[in-house]
Amino acid sequence: MIRHCVFLRFKSDYPDDRKTEIFQAIEALKSLVPGFITAHIGVNVSPETGMDKGYSAGFIIDFTDAAARDAYLVHPEHQKVGGRIVDACEGGVDGVLVYDIEVAD
């Protein structure tokens, strides 16, 4: 299984309702991409002050395997949502951190 972790530094003036729309669009990809198991989406609630490095929100998607993750990455709907994410983040792509790990079943 692949765990796809994405952390976001939204622009300070980016409206909460538009963040919610992005999160809903991410969740909607589940029905479009085979092998997309689940998504966990939300804001950072860690009490470790300053450890978030400004990444205030994010999501984690579990995929059955690397092939499913790779199909997600090139899926046209993911490309659209990804563009919205980049536009919403401080510094564009610099405001997005992606980290994938392989998880044993």
PDB file of N, CA and C in Angstrom:
ATOM      1  N   MET A   1       0.854  -1.178   0.000  1.00  0.00           N
ATOM      2  CA  MET A   1       0.000   0.000   0.000  1.00  0.00           C
ATOM      3  C   MET A   1       0.899   1.239   0.000  1.00  0.00           C
ATOM      4  N   ILE A   2       0.449   2.275  -0.665  1.00  0.00           N
ATOM      5  CA  ILE A   2       1.140   3.562  -0.682  1.00  0.00           C
ATOM      6  C   ILE A   2       0.304   4.581   0.087  1.00  0.00           C
ATOM      7  N   ARG A   3       0.943   5.275   1.016  1.00  0.00           N
ATOM      8  CA  ARG A   3       0.307   6.355   1.766  1.00  0.00           C
ATOM      9  C   ARG A   3       0.868   7.665   1.214  1.00  0.00           C
ATOM     10  N   HIS A   4       0.007   8.426   0.564  1.00  0.00           N
ATOM     11  CA  HIS A   4       0.346   9.675  -0.119  1.00  0.00           C
ATOM     12  C   HIS A   4      -0.026  10.834   0.814  1.00  0.00           C
ATOM     13  N   CYS A   5       0.990  11.491   1.372  1.00  0.00           N
ATOM     14  CA  CYS A   5       0.789  12.554   2.362  1.00  0.00           C
ATOM     15  C   CYS A   5       1.064  13.909   1.709  1.00  0.00           C
ATOM     16  N   VAL A   6       0.126  14.820   1.832  1.00  0.00           N
ATOM     17  CA  VAL A   6       0.259  16.145   1.224  1.00  0.00           C
ATOM     18  C   VAL A   6      -0.055  17.191   2.293  1.00  0.00           C
ATOM     19  N   PHE A   7       0.894  18.107   2.507  1.00  0.00           N
ATOM     20  CA  PHE A   7       0.724  19.148   3.510  1.00  0.00           C
ATOM     21  C   PHE A   7       0.723  20.503   2.820  1.00  0.00           C
ATOM     22  N   LEU A   8      -0.169  21.394   3.279  1.00  0.00           N
ATOM     23  CA  LEU A   8      -0.447  22.635   2.568  1.00  0.00           C
ATOM     24  C   LEU A   8      -0.220  23.865   3.451  1.00  0.00           C
ATOM     25  N   ARG A   9       0.407  24.877   2.847  1.00  0.00           N
ATOM     26  CA  ARG A   9       0.507  26.206   3.465  1.00  0.00           C
ATOM     27  C   ARG A   9      -0.406  27.123   2.655  1.00  0.00           C
ATOM     28  N   PHE A  10      -1.663  27.159   3.057  1.00  0.00           N
ATOM     29  CA  PHE A  10      -2.605  28.021   2.346  1.00  0.00           C
ATOM     30  C   PHE A  10      -2.210  29.482   2.504  1.00  0.00           C
ATOM     31  N   LYS A  11      -2.499  30.272   1.489  1.00  0.00           N
ATOM     32  CA  LYS A  11      -2.328  31.720   1.585  1.00  0.00           C
ATOM     33  C   LYS A  11      -3.151  32.212   2.778  1.00  0.00           C
ATOM     34  N   SER A  12      -2.637  33.181   3.503  1.00  0.00           N
ATOM     35  CA  SER A  12      -3.298  33.644   4.730  1.00  0.00           C
ATOM     36  C   SER A  12      -4.694  34.200   4.471  1.00  0.00           C
ATOM     37  N   ASP A  13      -4.931  34.727   3.284  1.00  0.00           N
ATOM     38  CA  ASP A  13      -6.244  35.308   2.983  1.00  0.00           C
ATOM     39  C   ASP A  13      -7.140  34.369   2.171  1.00  0.00           C
ATOM     40  N   TYR A  14      -6.724  33.099   2.054  1.00  0.00           N
ATOM     41  CA  TYR A  14      -7.522  32.160   1.265  1.00  0.00           C
ATOM     42  C   TYR A  14      -8.761  31.769   2.069  1.00  0.00           C
ATOM     43  N   PRO A  15      -9.949  31.965   1.511  1.00  0.00           N
ATOM     44  CA  PRO A  15     -11.195  31.750   2.261  1.00  0.00           C
ATOM     45  C   PRO A  15     -11.418  30.286   2.678  1.00  0.00           C
ATOM     46  N   ASP A  16     -11.931  30.106   3.887  1.00  0.00           N
ATOM     47  CA  ASP A  16     -12.204  28.772   4.414  1.00  0.00           C
ATOM     48  C   ASP A  16     -13.173  27.987   3.540  1.00  0.00           C
ATOM     49  N   ASP A  17     -14.167  28.651   2.972  1.00  0.00           N
ATOM     50  CA  ASP A  17     -15.130  27.922   2.144  1.00  0.00           C
ATOM     51  C   ASP A  17     -14.472  27.363   0.881  1.00  0.00           C
ATOM     52  N   ARG A  18     -13.468  28.058   0.376  1.00  0.00           N
ATOM     53  CA  ARG A  18     -12.761  27.553  -0.810  1.00  0.00           C
ATOM     54  C   ARG A  18     -11.825  26.404  -0.439  1.00  0.00           C
ATOM     55  N   LYS A  19     -11.275  26.440   0.782  1.00  0.00           N
ATOM     56  CA  LYS A  19     -10.482  25.300   1.261  1.00  0.00           C
ATOM     57  C   LYS A  19     -11.378  24.070   1.341  1.00  0.00           C
ATOM     58  N   THR A  20     -12.572  24.254   1.880  1.00  0.00           N
ATOM     59  CA  THR A  20     -13.530  23.155   1.996  1.00  0.00           C
ATOM     60  C   THR A  20     -13.857  22.588   0.621  1.00  0.00           C
ATOM     61  N   GLU A  21     -14.028  23.449  -0.369  1.00  0.00           N
ATOM     62  CA  GLU A  21     -14.301  22.987  -1.736  1.00  0.00           C
ATOM     63  C   GLU A  21     -13.156  22.129  -2.271  1.00  0.00           C
ATOM     64  N   ILE A  22     -11.931  22.547  -1.994  1.00  0.00           N
ATOM     65  CA  ILE A  22     -10.770  21.759  -2.429  1.00  0.00           C
ATOM     66  C   ILE A  22     -10.776  20.402  -1.744  1.00  0.00           C
ATOM     67  N   PHE A  23     -11.027  20.386  -0.441  1.00  0.00           N
ATOM     68  CA  PHE A  23     -11.048  19.118   0.285  1.00  0.00           C
ATOM     69  C   PHE A  23     -12.148  18.194  -0.234  1.00  0.00           C
ATOM     70  N   GLN A  24     -13.294  18.754  -0.571  1.00  0.00           N
ATOM     71  CA  GLN A  24     -14.378  17.950  -1.130  1.00  0.00           C
ATOM     72  C   GLN A  24     -13.995  17.388  -2.500  1.00  0.00           C
ATOM     73  N   ALA A  25     -13.281  18.183  -3.279  1.00  0.00           N
ATOM     74  CA  ALA A  25     -12.840  17.730  -4.601  1.00  0.00           C
ATOM     75  C   ALA A  25     -11.834  16.581  -4.478  1.00  0.00           C
ATOM     76  N   ILE A  26     -10.979  16.656  -3.456  1.00  0.00           N
ATOM     77  CA  ILE A  26     -10.036  15.558  -3.218  1.00  0.00           C
ATOM     78  C   ILE A  26     -10.809  14.288  -2.878  1.00  0.00           C
ATOM     79  N   GLU A  27     -11.751  14.399  -1.981  1.00  0.00           N
ATOM     80  CA  GLU A  27     -12.563  13.243  -1.576  1.00  0.00           C
ATOM     81  C   GLU A  27     -13.315  12.655  -2.775  1.00  0.00           C
ATOM     82  N   ALA A  28     -13.793  13.508  -3.669  1.00  0.00           N
ATOM     83  CA  ALA A  28     -14.545  13.050  -4.839  1.00  0.00           C
ATOM     84  C   ALA A  28     -13.688  12.225  -5.802  1.00  0.00           C
ATOM     85  N   LEU A  29     -12.376  12.404  -5.748  1.00  0.00           N
ATOM     86  CA  LEU A  29     -11.501  11.629  -6.624  1.00  0.00           C
ATOM     87  C   LEU A  29     -11.543  10.140  -6.305  1.00  0.00           C
ATOM     88  N   LYS A  30     -11.950   9.793  -5.092  1.00  0.00           N
ATOM     89  CA  LYS A  30     -12.009   8.385  -4.690  1.00  0.00           C
ATOM     90  C   LYS A  30     -12.875   7.563  -5.640  1.00  0.00           C
ATOM     91  N   SER A  31     -13.982   8.130  -6.064  1.00  0.00           N
ATOM     92  CA  SER A  31     -14.887   7.391  -6.944  1.00  0.00           C
ATOM     93  C   SER A  31     -14.388   7.330  -8.394  1.00  0.00           C
ATOM     94  N   LEU A  32     -13.359   8.101  -8.705  1.00  0.00           N
ATOM     95  CA  LEU A  32     -12.865   8.172 -10.079  1.00  0.00           C
ATOM     96  C   LEU A  32     -11.588   7.378 -10.320  1.00  0.00           C
ATOM     97  N   VAL A  33     -10.860   7.103  -9.247  1.00  0.00           N
ATOM     98  CA  VAL A  33      -9.534   6.496  -9.391  1.00  0.00           C
ATOM     99  C   VAL A  33      -9.515   5.103  -8.757  1.00  0.00           C
ATOM    100  N   PRO A  34      -9.417   4.061  -9.577  1.00  0.00           N
ATOM    101  CA  PRO A  34      -9.323   2.703  -9.026  1.00  0.00           C
ATOM    102  C   PRO A  34      -8.097   2.578  -8.113  1.00  0.00           C
ATOM    103  N   GLY A  35      -8.293   1.928  -6.980  1.00  0.00           N
ATOM    104  CA  GLY A  35      -7.190   1.726  -6.049  1.00  0.00           C
ATOM    105  C   GLY A  35      -7.036   2.825  -5.017  1.00  0.00           C
ATOM    106  N   PHE A  36      -7.854   3.860  -5.095  1.00  0.00           N
ATOM    107  CA  PHE A  36      -7.893   4.932  -4.092  1.00  0.00           C
ATOM    108  C   PHE A  36      -8.737   4.374  -2.948  1.00  0.00           C
ATOM    109  N   ILE A  37      -8.101   4.046  -1.830  1.00  0.00           N
ATOM    110  CA  ILE A  37      -8.793   3.372  -0.734  1.00  0.00           C
ATOM    111  C   ILE A  37      -9.534   4.360   0.161  1.00  0.00           C
ATOM    112  N   THR A  38      -8.812   5.331   0.680  1.00  0.00           N
ATOM    113  CA  THR A  38      -9.413   6.278   1.621  1.00  0.00           C
ATOM    114  C   THR A  38      -8.608   7.566   1.670  1.00  0.00           C
ATOM    115  N   ALA A  39      -9.265   8.619   2.138  1.00  0.00           N
ATOM    116  CA  ALA A  39      -8.588   9.905   2.324  1.00  0.00           C
ATOM    117  C   ALA A  39      -8.893  10.421   3.723  1.00  0.00           C
ATOM    118  N   HIS A  40      -7.886  10.989   4.345  1.00  0.00           N
ATOM    119  CA  HIS A  40      -8.017  11.669   5.631  1.00  0.00           C
ATOM    120  C   HIS A  40      -7.626  13.110   5.361  1.00  0.00           C
ATOM    121  N   ILE A  41      -8.536  14.043   5.632  1.00  0.00           N
ATOM    122  CA  ILE A  41      -8.348  15.436   5.235  1.00  0.00           C
ATOM    123  C   ILE A  41      -8.662  16.339   6.418  1.00  0.00           C
ATOM    124  N   GLY A  42      -7.832  17.366   6.619  1.00  0.00           N
ATOM    125  CA  GLY A  42      -8.160  18.300   7.682  1.00  0.00           C
ATOM    126  C   GLY A  42      -7.059  19.284   7.992  1.00  0.00           C
ATOM    127  N   VAL A  43      -7.322  20.060   9.033  1.00  0.00           N
ATOM    128  CA  VAL A  43      -6.360  21.070   9.484  1.00  0.00           C
ATOM    129  C   VAL A  43      -5.448  20.472  10.549  1.00  0.00           C
ATOM    130  N   ASN A  44      -4.298  21.075  10.708  1.00  0.00           N
ATOM    131  CA  ASN A  44      -3.333  20.627  11.697  1.00  0.00           C
ATOM    132  C   ASN A  44      -3.863  20.905  13.103  1.00  0.00           C
ATOM    133  N   VAL A  45      -3.877  19.897  13.948  1.00  0.00           N
ATOM    134  CA  VAL A  45      -4.327  20.057  15.334  1.00  0.00           C
ATOM    135  C   VAL A  45      -3.218  19.704  16.326  1.00  0.00           C
ATOM    136  N   SER A  46      -1.985  19.669  15.865  1.00  0.00           N
ATOM    137  CA  SER A  46      -0.871  19.323  16.743  1.00  0.00           C
ATOM    138  C   SER A  46      -0.624  20.420  17.773  1.00  0.00           C
ATOM    139  N   PRO A  47      -0.361  20.038  19.012  1.00  0.00           N
ATOM    140  CA  PRO A  47      -0.025  21.019  20.038  1.00  0.00           C
ATOM    141  C   PRO A  47       1.452  21.427  20.002  1.00  0.00           C
ATOM    142  N   GLU A  48       2.229  20.842  19.098  1.00  0.00           N
ATOM    143  CA  GLU A  48       3.655  21.134  19.026  1.00  0.00           C
ATOM    144  C   GLU A  48       3.892  22.438  18.270  1.00  0.00           C
ATOM    145  N   THR A  49       3.848  23.525  18.995  1.00  0.00           N
ATOM    146  CA  THR A  49       3.952  24.869  18.434  1.00  0.00           C
ATOM    147  C   THR A  49       5.199  25.019  17.566  1.00  0.00           C
ATOM    148  N   GLY A  50       4.968  25.499  16.337  1.00  0.00           N
ATOM    149  CA  GLY A  50       6.050  25.776  15.402  1.00  0.00           C
ATOM    150  C   GLY A  50       6.553  24.593  14.608  1.00  0.00           C
ATOM    151  N   MET A  51       6.184  23.399  15.006  1.00  0.00           N
ATOM    152  CA  MET A  51       6.680  22.211  14.306  1.00  0.00           C
ATOM    153  C   MET A  51       6.012  22.013  12.955  1.00  0.00           C
ATOM    154  N   ASP A  52       4.904  22.697  12.724  1.00  0.00           N
ATOM    155  CA  ASP A  52       4.196  22.534  11.449  1.00  0.00           C
ATOM    156  C   ASP A  52       4.849  23.285  10.303  1.00  0.00           C
ATOM    157  N   LYS A  53       5.786  24.170  10.623  1.00  0.00           N
ATOM    158  CA  LYS A  53       6.504  24.954   9.605  1.00  0.00           C
ATOM    159  C   LYS A  53       5.559  25.705   8.672  1.00  0.00           C
ATOM    160  N   GLY A  54       4.383  26.044   9.196  1.00  0.00           N
ATOM    161  CA  GLY A  54       3.413  26.805   8.416  1.00  0.00           C
ATOM    162  C   GLY A  54       2.439  25.957   7.609  1.00  0.00           C
ATOM    163  N   TYR A  55       2.615  24.652   7.628  1.00  0.00           N
ATOM    164  CA  TYR A  55       1.687  23.773   6.911  1.00  0.00           C
ATOM    165  C   TYR A  55       0.459  23.584   7.797  1.00  0.00           C
ATOM    166  N   SER A  56      -0.587  24.310   7.470  1.00  0.00           N
ATOM    167  CA  SER A  56      -1.762  24.406   8.343  1.00  0.00           C
ATOM    168  C   SER A  56      -2.838  23.360   8.058  1.00  0.00           C
ATOM    169  N   ALA A  57      -2.730  22.667   6.941  1.00  0.00           N
ATOM    170  CA  ALA A  57      -3.751  21.696   6.559  1.00  0.00           C
ATOM    171  C   ALA A  57      -3.102  20.642   5.675  1.00  0.00           C
ATOM    172  N   GLY A  58      -3.866  19.591   5.414  1.00  0.00           N
ATOM    173  CA  GLY A  58      -3.320  18.579   4.539  1.00  0.00           C
ATOM    174  C   GLY A  58      -4.252  17.403   4.380  1.00  0.00           C
ATOM    175  N   PHE A  59      -3.754  16.416   3.673  1.00  0.00           N
ATOM    176  CA  PHE A  59      -4.527  15.196   3.465  1.00  0.00           C
ATOM    177  C   PHE A  59      -3.592  14.027   3.248  1.00  0.00           C
ATOM    178  N   ILE A  60      -4.113  12.857   3.572  1.00  0.00           N
ATOM    179  CA  ILE A  60      -3.384  11.612   3.374  1.00  0.00           C
ATOM    180  C   ILE A  60      -4.322  10.673   2.632  1.00  0.00           C
ATOM    181  N   ILE A  61      -3.820  10.137   1.527  1.00  0.00           N
ATOM    182  CA  ILE A  61      -4.603   9.201   0.721  1.00  0.00           C
ATOM    183  C   ILE A  61      -3.884   7.867   0.717  1.00  0.00           C
ATOM    184  N   ASP A  62      -4.631   6.803   0.983  1.00  0.00           N
ATOM    185  CA  ASP A  62      -4.086   5.454   0.881  1.00  0.00           C
ATOM    186  C   ASP A  62      -4.496   4.861  -0.459  1.00  0.00           C
ATOM    187  N   PHE A  63      -3.488   4.308  -1.146  1.00  0.00           N
ATOM    188  CA  PHE A  63      -3.698   3.624  -2.423  1.00  0.00           C
ATOM    189  C   PHE A  63      -3.305   2.162  -2.272  1.00  0.00           C
ATOM    190  N   THR A  64      -3.928   1.307  -3.049  1.00  0.00           N
ATOM    191  CA  THR A  64      -3.629  -0.123  -2.970  1.00  0.00           C
ATOM    192  C   THR A  64      -2.163  -0.406  -3.279  1.00  0.00           C
ATOM    193  N   ASP A  65      -1.593   0.362  -4.217  1.00  0.00           N
ATOM    194  CA  ASP A  65      -0.204   0.130  -4.613  1.00  0.00           C
ATOM    195  C   ASP A  65       0.316   1.343  -5.388  1.00  0.00           C
ATOM    196  N   ALA A  66       1.569   1.272  -5.776  1.00  0.00           N
ATOM    197  CA  ALA A  66       2.191   2.392  -6.495  1.00  0.00           C
ATOM    198  C   ALA A  66       1.519   2.647  -7.843  1.00  0.00           C
ATOM    199  N   ALA A  67       1.045   1.588  -8.496  1.00  0.00           N
ATOM    200  CA  ALA A  67       0.377   1.765  -9.796  1.00  0.00           C
ATOM    201  C   ALA A  67      -0.897   2.595  -9.638  1.00  0.00           C
ATOM    202  N   ALA A  68      -1.656   2.356  -8.580  1.00  0.00           N
ATOM    203  CA  ALA A  68      -2.877   3.141  -8.337  1.00  0.00           C
ATOM    204  C   ALA A  68      -2.523   4.594  -8.050  1.00  0.00           C
ATOM    205  N   ARG A  69      -1.482   4.803  -7.238  1.00  0.00           N
ATOM    206  CA  ARG A  69      -1.025   6.171  -6.960  1.00  0.00           C
ATOM    207  C   ARG A  69      -0.597   6.872  -8.246  1.00  0.00           C
ATOM    208  N   ASP A  70       0.143   6.163  -9.077  1.00  0.00           N
ATOM    209  CA  ASP A  70       0.630   6.745 -10.326  1.00  0.00           C
ATOM    210  C   ASP A  70      -0.519   7.093 -11.269  1.00  0.00           C
ATOM    211  N   ALA A  71      -1.556   6.244 -11.299  1.00  0.00           N
ATOM    212  CA  ALA A  71      -2.732   6.533 -12.127  1.00  0.00           C
ATOM    213  C   ALA A  71      -3.455   7.776 -11.605  1.00  0.00           C
ATOM    214  N   TYR A  72      -3.516   7.927 -10.312  1.00  0.00           N
ATOM    215  CA  TYR A  72      -4.106   9.119  -9.678  1.00  0.00           C
ATOM    216  C   TYR A  72      -3.351  10.386 -10.093  1.00  0.00           C
ATOM    217  N   LEU A  73      -2.024  10.311 -10.073  1.00  0.00           N
ATOM    218  CA  LEU A  73      -1.215  11.491 -10.367  1.00  0.00           C
ATOM    219  C   LEU A  73      -1.468  12.059 -11.760  1.00  0.00           C
ATOM    220  N   VAL A  74      -1.742  11.194 -12.717  1.00  0.00           N
ATOM    221  CA  VAL A  74      -1.948  11.661 -14.094  1.00  0.00           C
ATOM    222  C   VAL A  74      -3.426  11.801 -14.463  1.00  0.00           C
ATOM    223  N   HIS A  75      -4.309  11.454 -13.531  1.00  0.00           N
ATOM    224  CA  HIS A  75      -5.745  11.544 -13.810  1.00  0.00           C
ATOM    225  C   HIS A  75      -6.125  13.005 -14.058  1.00  0.00           C
ATOM    226  N   PRO A  76      -6.903  13.288 -15.119  1.00  0.00           N
ATOM    227  CA  PRO A  76      -7.257  14.672 -15.444  1.00  0.00           C
ATOM    228  C   PRO A  76      -7.949  15.427 -14.299  1.00  0.00           C
ATOM    229  N   GLU A  77      -8.784  14.746 -13.531  1.00  0.00           N
ATOM    230  CA  GLU A  77      -9.458  15.428 -12.412  1.00  0.00           C
ATOM    231  C   GLU A  77      -8.473  15.757 -11.297  1.00  0.00           C
ATOM    232  N   HIS A  78      -7.505  14.870 -11.075  1.00  0.00           N
ATOM    233  CA  HIS A  78      -6.462  15.178 -10.091  1.00  0.00           C
ATOM    234  C   HIS A  78      -5.655  16.382 -10.556  1.00  0.00           C
ATOM    235  N   GLN A  79      -5.365  16.430 -11.837  1.00  0.00           N
ATOM    236  CA  GLN A  79      -4.608  17.562 -12.374  1.00  0.00           C
ATOM    237  C   GLN A  79      -5.346  18.884 -12.111  1.00  0.00           C
ATOM    238  N   LYS A  80      -6.659  18.878 -12.282  1.00  0.00           N
ATOM    239  CA  LYS A  80      -7.461  20.086 -12.018  1.00  0.00           C
ATOM    240  C   LYS A  80      -7.411  20.472 -10.546  1.00  0.00           C
ATOM    241  N   VAL A  81      -7.622  19.483  -9.668  1.00  0.00           N
ATOM    242  CA  VAL A  81      -7.604  19.758  -8.230  1.00  0.00           C
ATOM    243  C   VAL A  81      -6.198  20.205  -7.807  1.00  0.00           C
ATOM    244  N   GLY A  82      -5.204  19.558  -8.338  1.00  0.00           N
ATOM    245  CA  GLY A  82      -3.823  19.937  -8.033  1.00  0.00           C
ATOM    246  C   GLY A  82      -3.524  21.373  -8.416  1.00  0.00           C
ATOM    247  N   GLY A  83      -4.032  21.808  -9.548  1.00  0.00           N
ATOM    248  CA  GLY A  83      -3.859  23.199  -9.972  1.00  0.00           C
ATOM    249  C   GLY A  83      -4.521  24.167  -9.004  1.00  0.00           C
ATOM    250  N   ARG A  84      -5.697  23.795  -8.533  1.00  0.00           N
ATOM    251  CA  ARG A  84      -6.405  24.632  -7.538  1.00  0.00           C
ATOM    252  C   ARG A  84      -5.606  24.713  -6.244  1.00  0.00           C
ATOM    253  N   ILE A  85      -5.025  23.591  -5.843  1.00  0.00           N
ATOM    254  CA  ILE A  85      -4.221  23.563  -4.618  1.00  0.00           C
ATOM    255  C   ILE A  85      -3.011  24.484  -4.761  1.00  0.00           C
ATOM    256  N   VAL A  86      -2.293  24.351  -5.845  1.00  0.00           N
ATOM    257  CA  VAL A  86      -1.105  25.181  -6.063  1.00  0.00           C
ATOM    258  C   VAL A  86      -1.482  26.662  -6.051  1.00  0.00           C
ATOM    259  N   ASP A  87      -2.579  27.013  -6.701  1.00  0.00           N
ATOM    260  CA  ASP A  87      -3.033  28.409  -6.724  1.00  0.00           C
ATOM    261  C   ASP A  87      -3.404  28.923  -5.337  1.00  0.00           C
ATOM    262  N   ALA A  88      -3.840  28.024  -4.443  1.00  0.00           N
ATOM    263  CA  ALA A  88      -4.309  28.413  -3.112  1.00  0.00           C
ATOM    264  C   ALA A  88      -3.187  28.529  -2.085  1.00  0.00           C
ATOM    265  N   CYS A  89      -2.001  28.037  -2.424  1.00  0.00           N
ATOM    266  CA  CYS A  89      -0.925  27.956  -1.439  1.00  0.00           C
ATOM    267  C   CYS A  89       0.109  29.070  -1.586  1.00  0.00           C
ATOM    268  N   GLU A  90       0.697  29.423  -0.438  1.00  0.00           N
ATOM    269  CA  GLU A  90       1.772  30.425  -0.400  1.00  0.00           C
ATOM    270  C   GLU A  90       2.909  29.969  -1.307  1.00  0.00           C
ATOM    271  N   GLY A  91       3.279  30.824  -2.247  1.00  0.00           N
ATOM    272  CA  GLY A  91       4.391  30.506  -3.127  1.00  0.00           C
ATOM    273  C   GLY A  91       4.086  29.437  -4.151  1.00  0.00           C
ATOM    274  N   GLY A  92       2.799  29.143  -4.359  1.00  0.00           N
ATOM    275  CA  GLY A  92       2.435  28.118  -5.336  1.00  0.00           C
ATOM    276  C   GLY A  92       2.922  26.753  -4.900  1.00  0.00           C
ATOM    277  N   VAL A  93       3.687  26.094  -5.751  1.00  0.00           N
ATOM    278  CA  VAL A  93       4.161  24.743  -5.454  1.00  0.00           C
ATOM    279  C   VAL A  93       5.064  24.722  -4.218  1.00  0.00           C
ATOM    280  N   ASP A  94       5.699  25.849  -3.884  1.00  0.00           N
ATOM    281  CA  ASP A  94       6.531  25.902  -2.681  1.00  0.00           C
ATOM    282  C   ASP A  94       5.711  25.758  -1.404  1.00  0.00           C
ATOM    283  N   GLY A  95       4.413  25.970  -1.484  1.00  0.00           N
ATOM    284  CA  GLY A  95       3.532  25.827  -0.336  1.00  0.00           C
ATOM    285  C   GLY A  95       2.892  24.454  -0.221  1.00  0.00           C
ATOM    286  N   VAL A  96       3.420  23.501  -0.986  1.00  0.00           N
ATOM    287  CA  VAL A  96       2.887  22.132  -0.984  1.00  0.00           C
ATOM    288  C   VAL A  96       4.039  21.168  -0.711  1.00  0.00           C
ATOM    289  N   LEU A  97       3.851  20.292   0.275  1.00  0.00           N
ATOM    290  CA  LEU A  97       4.837  19.270   0.587  1.00  0.00           C
ATOM    291  C   LEU A  97       4.184  17.908   0.366  1.00  0.00           C
ATOM    292  N   VAL A  98       4.829  17.090  -0.459  1.00  0.00           N
ATOM    293  CA  VAL A  98       4.311  15.748  -0.744  1.00  0.00           C
ATOM    294  C   VAL A  98       5.333  14.722  -0.263  1.00  0.00           C
ATOM    295  N   TYR A  99       4.819  13.717   0.428  1.00  0.00           N
ATOM    296  CA  TYR A  99       5.690  12.673   0.965  1.00  0.00           C
ATOM    297  C   TYR A  99       4.925  11.356   0.895  1.00  0.00           C
ATOM    298  N   ASP A 100       5.433  10.410   0.145  1.00  0.00           N
ATOM    299  CA  ASP A 100       4.787   9.106   0.001  1.00  0.00           C
ATOM    300  C   ASP A 100       5.614   8.050   0.726  1.00  0.00           C
ATOM    301  N   ILE A 101       4.910   7.149   1.405  1.00  0.00           N
ATOM    302  CA  ILE A 101       5.585   6.037   2.054  1.00  0.00           C
ATOM    303  C   ILE A 101       4.896   4.736   1.674  1.00  0.00           C
ATOM    304  N   GLU A 102       5.683   3.684   1.655  1.00  0.00           N
ATOM    305  CA  GLU A 102       5.137   2.358   1.422  1.00  0.00           C
ATOM    306  C   GLU A 102       4.776   1.763   2.772  1.00  0.00           C
ATOM    307  N   VAL A 103       3.570   1.245   2.876  1.00  0.00           N
ATOM    308  CA  VAL A 103       3.059   0.704   4.134  1.00  0.00           C
ATOM    309  C   VAL A 103       2.788  -0.779   3.934  1.00  0.00           C
ATOM    310  N   ALA A 104       3.335  -1.591   4.817  1.00  0.00           N
ATOM    311  CA  ALA A 104       3.085  -3.033   4.741  1.00  0.00           C
ATOM    312  C   ALA A 104       1.668  -3.324   5.206  1.00  0.00           C
ATOM    313  N   ASP A 105       1.038  -4.277   4.567  1.00  0.00           N
ATOM    314  CA  ASP A 105      -0.323  -4.667   4.950  1.00  0.00           C
ATOM    315  C   ASP A 105      -0.361  -5.341   6.289  1.00  0.00           C
TER     316      ASP A 105
END
